Coordinates of C-alpha atoms and ligand atoms in Angstrom, one line a residue:
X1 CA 0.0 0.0 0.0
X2 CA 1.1 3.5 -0.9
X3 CA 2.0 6.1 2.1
X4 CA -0.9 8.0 0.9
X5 CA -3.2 5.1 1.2
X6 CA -2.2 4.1 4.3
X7 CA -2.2 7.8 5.8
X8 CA -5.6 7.9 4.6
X9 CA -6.7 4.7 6.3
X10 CA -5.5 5.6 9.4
X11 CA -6.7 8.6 9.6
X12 CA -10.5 6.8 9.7
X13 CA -9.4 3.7 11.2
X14 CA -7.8 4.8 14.0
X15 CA -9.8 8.5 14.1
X16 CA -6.4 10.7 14.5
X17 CA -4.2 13.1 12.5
X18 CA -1.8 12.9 15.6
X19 CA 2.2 12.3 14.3
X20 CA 4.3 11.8 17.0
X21 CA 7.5 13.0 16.2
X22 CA 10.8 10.8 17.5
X23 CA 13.5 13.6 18.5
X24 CA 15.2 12.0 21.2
X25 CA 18.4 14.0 22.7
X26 CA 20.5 11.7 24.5
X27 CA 20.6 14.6 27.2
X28 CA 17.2 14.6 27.8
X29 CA 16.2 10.9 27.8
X30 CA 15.5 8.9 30.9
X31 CA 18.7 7.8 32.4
X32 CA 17.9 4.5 32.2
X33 CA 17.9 4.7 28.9
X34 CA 21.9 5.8 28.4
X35 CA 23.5 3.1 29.4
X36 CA 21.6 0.3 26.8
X37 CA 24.2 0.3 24.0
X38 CA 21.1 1.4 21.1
X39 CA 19.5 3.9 23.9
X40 CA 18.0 5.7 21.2
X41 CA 16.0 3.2 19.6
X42 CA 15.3 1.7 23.3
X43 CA 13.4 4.9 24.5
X44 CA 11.7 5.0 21.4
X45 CA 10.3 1.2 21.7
X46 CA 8.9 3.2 24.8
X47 CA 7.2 5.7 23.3
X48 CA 5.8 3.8 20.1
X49 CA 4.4 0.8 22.4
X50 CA 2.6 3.9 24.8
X51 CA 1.3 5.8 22.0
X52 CA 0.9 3.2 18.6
X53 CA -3.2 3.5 18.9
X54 CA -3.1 7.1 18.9
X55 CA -1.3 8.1 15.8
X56 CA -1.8 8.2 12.4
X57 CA 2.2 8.2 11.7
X58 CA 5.5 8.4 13.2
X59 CA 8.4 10.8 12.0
X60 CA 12.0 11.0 13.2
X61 CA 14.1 13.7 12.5
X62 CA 17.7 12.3 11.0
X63 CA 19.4 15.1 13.0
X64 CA 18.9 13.9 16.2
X65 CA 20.3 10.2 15.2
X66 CA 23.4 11.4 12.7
X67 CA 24.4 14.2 14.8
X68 CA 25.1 11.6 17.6
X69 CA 26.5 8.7 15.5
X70 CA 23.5 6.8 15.9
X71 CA 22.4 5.7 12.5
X72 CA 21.7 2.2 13.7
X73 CA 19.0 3.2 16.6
X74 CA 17.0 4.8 13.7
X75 CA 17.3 2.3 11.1
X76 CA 16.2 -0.2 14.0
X77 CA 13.6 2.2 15.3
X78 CA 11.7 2.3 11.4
X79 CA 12.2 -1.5 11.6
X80 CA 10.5 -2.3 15.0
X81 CA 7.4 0.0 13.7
X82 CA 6.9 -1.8 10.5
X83 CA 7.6 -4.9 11.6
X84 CA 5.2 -4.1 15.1
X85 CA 3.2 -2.3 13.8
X86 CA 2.1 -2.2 10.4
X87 CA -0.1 -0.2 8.9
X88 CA 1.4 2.4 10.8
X89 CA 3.9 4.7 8.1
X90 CA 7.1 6.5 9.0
X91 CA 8.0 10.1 7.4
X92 CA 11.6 10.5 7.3
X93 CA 12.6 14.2 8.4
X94 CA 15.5 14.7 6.3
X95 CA 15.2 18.3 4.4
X96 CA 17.0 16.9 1.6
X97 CA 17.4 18.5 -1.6
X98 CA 19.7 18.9 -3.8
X99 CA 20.8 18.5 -8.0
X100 CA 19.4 15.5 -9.3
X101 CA 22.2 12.8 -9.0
X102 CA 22.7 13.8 -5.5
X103 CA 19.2 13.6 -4.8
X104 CA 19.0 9.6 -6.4
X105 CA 21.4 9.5 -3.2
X106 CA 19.0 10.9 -0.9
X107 CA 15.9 8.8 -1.9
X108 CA 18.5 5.8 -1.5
X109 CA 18.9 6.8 2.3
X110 CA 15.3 7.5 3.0
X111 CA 14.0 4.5 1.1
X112 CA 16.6 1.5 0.6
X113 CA 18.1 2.0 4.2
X114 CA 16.0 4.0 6.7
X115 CA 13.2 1.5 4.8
X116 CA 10.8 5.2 5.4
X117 CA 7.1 5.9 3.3
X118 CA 8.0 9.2 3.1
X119 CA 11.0 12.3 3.4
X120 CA 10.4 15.7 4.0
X121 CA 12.5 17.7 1.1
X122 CA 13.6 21.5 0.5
X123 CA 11.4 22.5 -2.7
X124 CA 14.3 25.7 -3.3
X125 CA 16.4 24.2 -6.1
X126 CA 13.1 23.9 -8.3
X127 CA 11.4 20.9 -10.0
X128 CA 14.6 18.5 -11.5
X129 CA 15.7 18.5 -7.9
X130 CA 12.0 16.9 -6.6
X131 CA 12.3 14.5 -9.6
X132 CA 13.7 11.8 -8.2
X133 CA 11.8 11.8 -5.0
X134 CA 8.4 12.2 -6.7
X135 CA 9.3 9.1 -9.2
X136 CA 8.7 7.0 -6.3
X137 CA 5.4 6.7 -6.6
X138 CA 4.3 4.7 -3.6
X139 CA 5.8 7.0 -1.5
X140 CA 5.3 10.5 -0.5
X141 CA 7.6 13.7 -0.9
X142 CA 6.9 16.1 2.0
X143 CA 7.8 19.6 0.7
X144 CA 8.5 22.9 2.9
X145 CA 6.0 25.5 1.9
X146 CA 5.4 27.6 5.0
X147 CA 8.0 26.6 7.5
X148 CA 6.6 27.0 11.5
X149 CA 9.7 28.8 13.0
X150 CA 9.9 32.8 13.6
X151 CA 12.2 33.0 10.1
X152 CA 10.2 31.4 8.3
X153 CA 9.0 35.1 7.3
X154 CA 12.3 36.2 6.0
X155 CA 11.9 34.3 2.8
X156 CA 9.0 32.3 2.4
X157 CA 6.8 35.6 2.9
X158 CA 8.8 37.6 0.3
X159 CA 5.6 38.7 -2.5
X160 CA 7.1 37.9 -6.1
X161 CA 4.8 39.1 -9.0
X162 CA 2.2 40.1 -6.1
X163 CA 2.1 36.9 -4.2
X164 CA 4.3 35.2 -1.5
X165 CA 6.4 32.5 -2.1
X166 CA 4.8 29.9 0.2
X167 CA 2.2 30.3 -2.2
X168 CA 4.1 29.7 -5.5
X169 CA 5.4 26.5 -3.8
X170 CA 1.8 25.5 -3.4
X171 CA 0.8 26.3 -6.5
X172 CA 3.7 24.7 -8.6
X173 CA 3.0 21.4 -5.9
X174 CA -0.8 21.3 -6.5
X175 CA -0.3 22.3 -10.7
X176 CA 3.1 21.3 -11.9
X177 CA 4.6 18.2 -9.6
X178 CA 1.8 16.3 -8.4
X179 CA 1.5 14.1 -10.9
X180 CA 1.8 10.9 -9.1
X181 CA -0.3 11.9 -6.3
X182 CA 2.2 11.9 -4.0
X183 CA 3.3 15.3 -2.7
X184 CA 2.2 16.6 1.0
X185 CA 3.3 20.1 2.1
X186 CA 4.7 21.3 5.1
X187 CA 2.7 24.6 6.6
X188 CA 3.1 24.7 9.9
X189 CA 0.3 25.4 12.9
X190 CA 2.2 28.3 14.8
X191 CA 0.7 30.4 11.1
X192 CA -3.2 29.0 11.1
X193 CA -3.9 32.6 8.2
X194 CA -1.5 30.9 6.0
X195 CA -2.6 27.3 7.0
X196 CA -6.6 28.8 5.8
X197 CA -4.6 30.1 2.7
X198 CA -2.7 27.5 1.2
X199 CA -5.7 25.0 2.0
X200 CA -8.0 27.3 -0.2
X201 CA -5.8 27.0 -3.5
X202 CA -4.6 23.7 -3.3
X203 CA -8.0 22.0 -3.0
X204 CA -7.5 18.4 -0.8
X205 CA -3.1 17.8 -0.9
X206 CA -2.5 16.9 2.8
X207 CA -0.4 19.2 5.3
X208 CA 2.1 17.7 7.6
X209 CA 2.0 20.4 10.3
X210 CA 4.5 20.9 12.9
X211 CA 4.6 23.3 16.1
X212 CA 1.8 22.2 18.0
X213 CA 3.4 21.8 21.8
X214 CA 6.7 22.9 22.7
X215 CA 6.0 25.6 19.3
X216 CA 3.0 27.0 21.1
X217 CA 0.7 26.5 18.3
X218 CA -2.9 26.8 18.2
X219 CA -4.8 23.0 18.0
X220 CA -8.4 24.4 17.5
X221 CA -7.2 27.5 15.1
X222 CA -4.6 25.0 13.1
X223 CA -7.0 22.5 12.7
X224 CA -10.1 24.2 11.8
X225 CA -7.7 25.9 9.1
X226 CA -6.4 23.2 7.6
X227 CA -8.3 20.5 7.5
X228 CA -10.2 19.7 4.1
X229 CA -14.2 19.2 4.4
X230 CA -13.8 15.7 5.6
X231 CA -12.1 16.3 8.6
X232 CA -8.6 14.4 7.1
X233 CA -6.2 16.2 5.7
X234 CA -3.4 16.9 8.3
X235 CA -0.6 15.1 9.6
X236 CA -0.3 17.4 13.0
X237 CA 3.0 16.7 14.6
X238 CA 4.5 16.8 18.6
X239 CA 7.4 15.9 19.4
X240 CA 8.8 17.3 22.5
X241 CA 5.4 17.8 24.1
X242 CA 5.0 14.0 23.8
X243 CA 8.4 12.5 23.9
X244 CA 9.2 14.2 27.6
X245 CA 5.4 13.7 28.6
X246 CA 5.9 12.2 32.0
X247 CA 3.3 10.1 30.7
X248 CA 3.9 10.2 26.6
X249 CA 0.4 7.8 26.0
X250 CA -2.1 9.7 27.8
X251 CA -0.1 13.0 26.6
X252 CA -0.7 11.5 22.6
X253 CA -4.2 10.1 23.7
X254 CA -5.3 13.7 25.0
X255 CA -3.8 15.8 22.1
X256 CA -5.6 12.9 19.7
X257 CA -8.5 13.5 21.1
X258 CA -8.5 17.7 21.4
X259 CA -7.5 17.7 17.6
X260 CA -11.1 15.4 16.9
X261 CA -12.8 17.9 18.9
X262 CA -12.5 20.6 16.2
X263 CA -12.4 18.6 12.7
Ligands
OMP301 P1 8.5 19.9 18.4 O1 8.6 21.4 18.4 O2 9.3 19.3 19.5 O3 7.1 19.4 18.4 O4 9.2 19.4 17.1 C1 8.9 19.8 15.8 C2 9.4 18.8 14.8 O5 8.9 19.2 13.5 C3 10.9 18.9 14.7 O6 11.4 17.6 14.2 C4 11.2 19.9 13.6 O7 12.4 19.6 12.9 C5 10.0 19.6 12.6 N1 9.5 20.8 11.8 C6 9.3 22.0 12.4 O8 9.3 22.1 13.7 N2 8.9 23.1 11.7 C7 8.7 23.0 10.3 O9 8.3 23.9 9.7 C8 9.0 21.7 9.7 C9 9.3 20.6 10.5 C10 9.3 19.3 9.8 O10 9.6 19.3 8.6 O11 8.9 18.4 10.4

């Protein structure tokens, strides 16, 4: 089954657009977790067996593995969801992008050996560079279109030919490169105007949407923004407000079930 199908299943099956996001810092863990020799990939067996029946997916961000040497805990954290629970996809956060050749490297990593459904990509070195990412048609490209950090404003906001450039990213998503079906964009919830926006011109294209929790976004706003008329449509993300939960499944239960309140 393709990511999208499977999003899209879950999403009714289980009633949730909750992601969990799987940012562990070695610093902040549990310290029983430090001294297991994969204590990465131990303390998220923890939080995946506390919170597998509230999410619709999981995503781990590649910094927080690579920029500690710990490769393996990630490639054996996608394996124990798969293989534990399937049905349940995994969004690689990688930002890649980059010219084409390099970027037949980069699906390599997120598909042959993190084994994810889907990578989150940088959109800014245009359409060849999405290519290779998009050929894969069973799996989806997550692009950056409104970004949920303070900054995000610096560029992304800039109005070319009367419009911002959020927008033209939408637009060349929804009009030029979607033609496998495949593309999600990121617009983040700490922004629910341009969340309202973005949904209005590129009809039913899913949102994974970061900064609810430790970003201080906004569940109702976000949500009653971006979802499309069904009440799917959004991949809503936590990381740190989950992962440090002093209890991480009643903490993904209770966000779950605020986020069905407003769809
Ligand atoms: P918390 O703020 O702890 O919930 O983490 C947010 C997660 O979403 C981190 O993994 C970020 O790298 C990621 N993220 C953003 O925070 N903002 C964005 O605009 C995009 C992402 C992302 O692509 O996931």
């Amino acid at each position: 089954m393709s990511f999208m199908e499977q999003i899209k299943k879950r999403w009714i099956s289980n009633n949730t657009l909750l992601c969990v996001g799987l940012d562990p810092d070695l610093d902040k863990i549990p310290s029983r977790f430090r001294e297991m020799e994969f204590p990465l990939y131990e303390f998220n067996k923890y939080i995946i067996d506390a919170t597998y029946q509230y999410v619709c997916c999981y995503k781990p961000q590649i910094a927080y593995y690579n920029g500690v040497g710990k490769e393996r805990d990630l490639e054996l954290t996608i394996d124990y969801i798969h293989s534990t629970y399937p049905g349940i996809p995994v969004i690689l956060d990688a930002k890649r992008g980059d010219i084409g050749s390099t970027a037949e490297m980069y699906v390599k990593e997120a598909f042959s050996r993190y084994k994810a459904d889907s990578v989150t990509v940088n959109p800014y070195m245009g359409g060849d560079t999405l290519q290779p990412f998009l050929d894969q048609k069973d799996k989806a490209t997550i692009l950056l279109c409104r970004t949920s950090n303070p900054g995000a404003v610096d560029l992304q906001n800039l109005l070319i030919e009367g419009k911002p450039l959020y927008l033209h990213v939408a637009q060349k998503a929804a009009n030029e490169w979607n033609k496998n079906n495949n593309i999600i964009l990121v617009v983040g919830a700490t922004y629910p105007d341009e969340l309202k926006e973005i949904r209005e011109v590129i009809g039913d294209m899913p949102f994974l949407t970061p900064g609810i929790g430790a970003q201080g976004g906004d569940v109702e706003k976000a949500v009653k923004a971006g979802t499309t008329p069904d009440g799917n449509g959004m991949i809503i993300n936590s990381s740190r407000g989950i992962i440090y939960a002093s209890n991480p499944g009643e903490a993904a239960k209770s966000l779950r079930d605020e986020i069905n309140l407003y769809r």
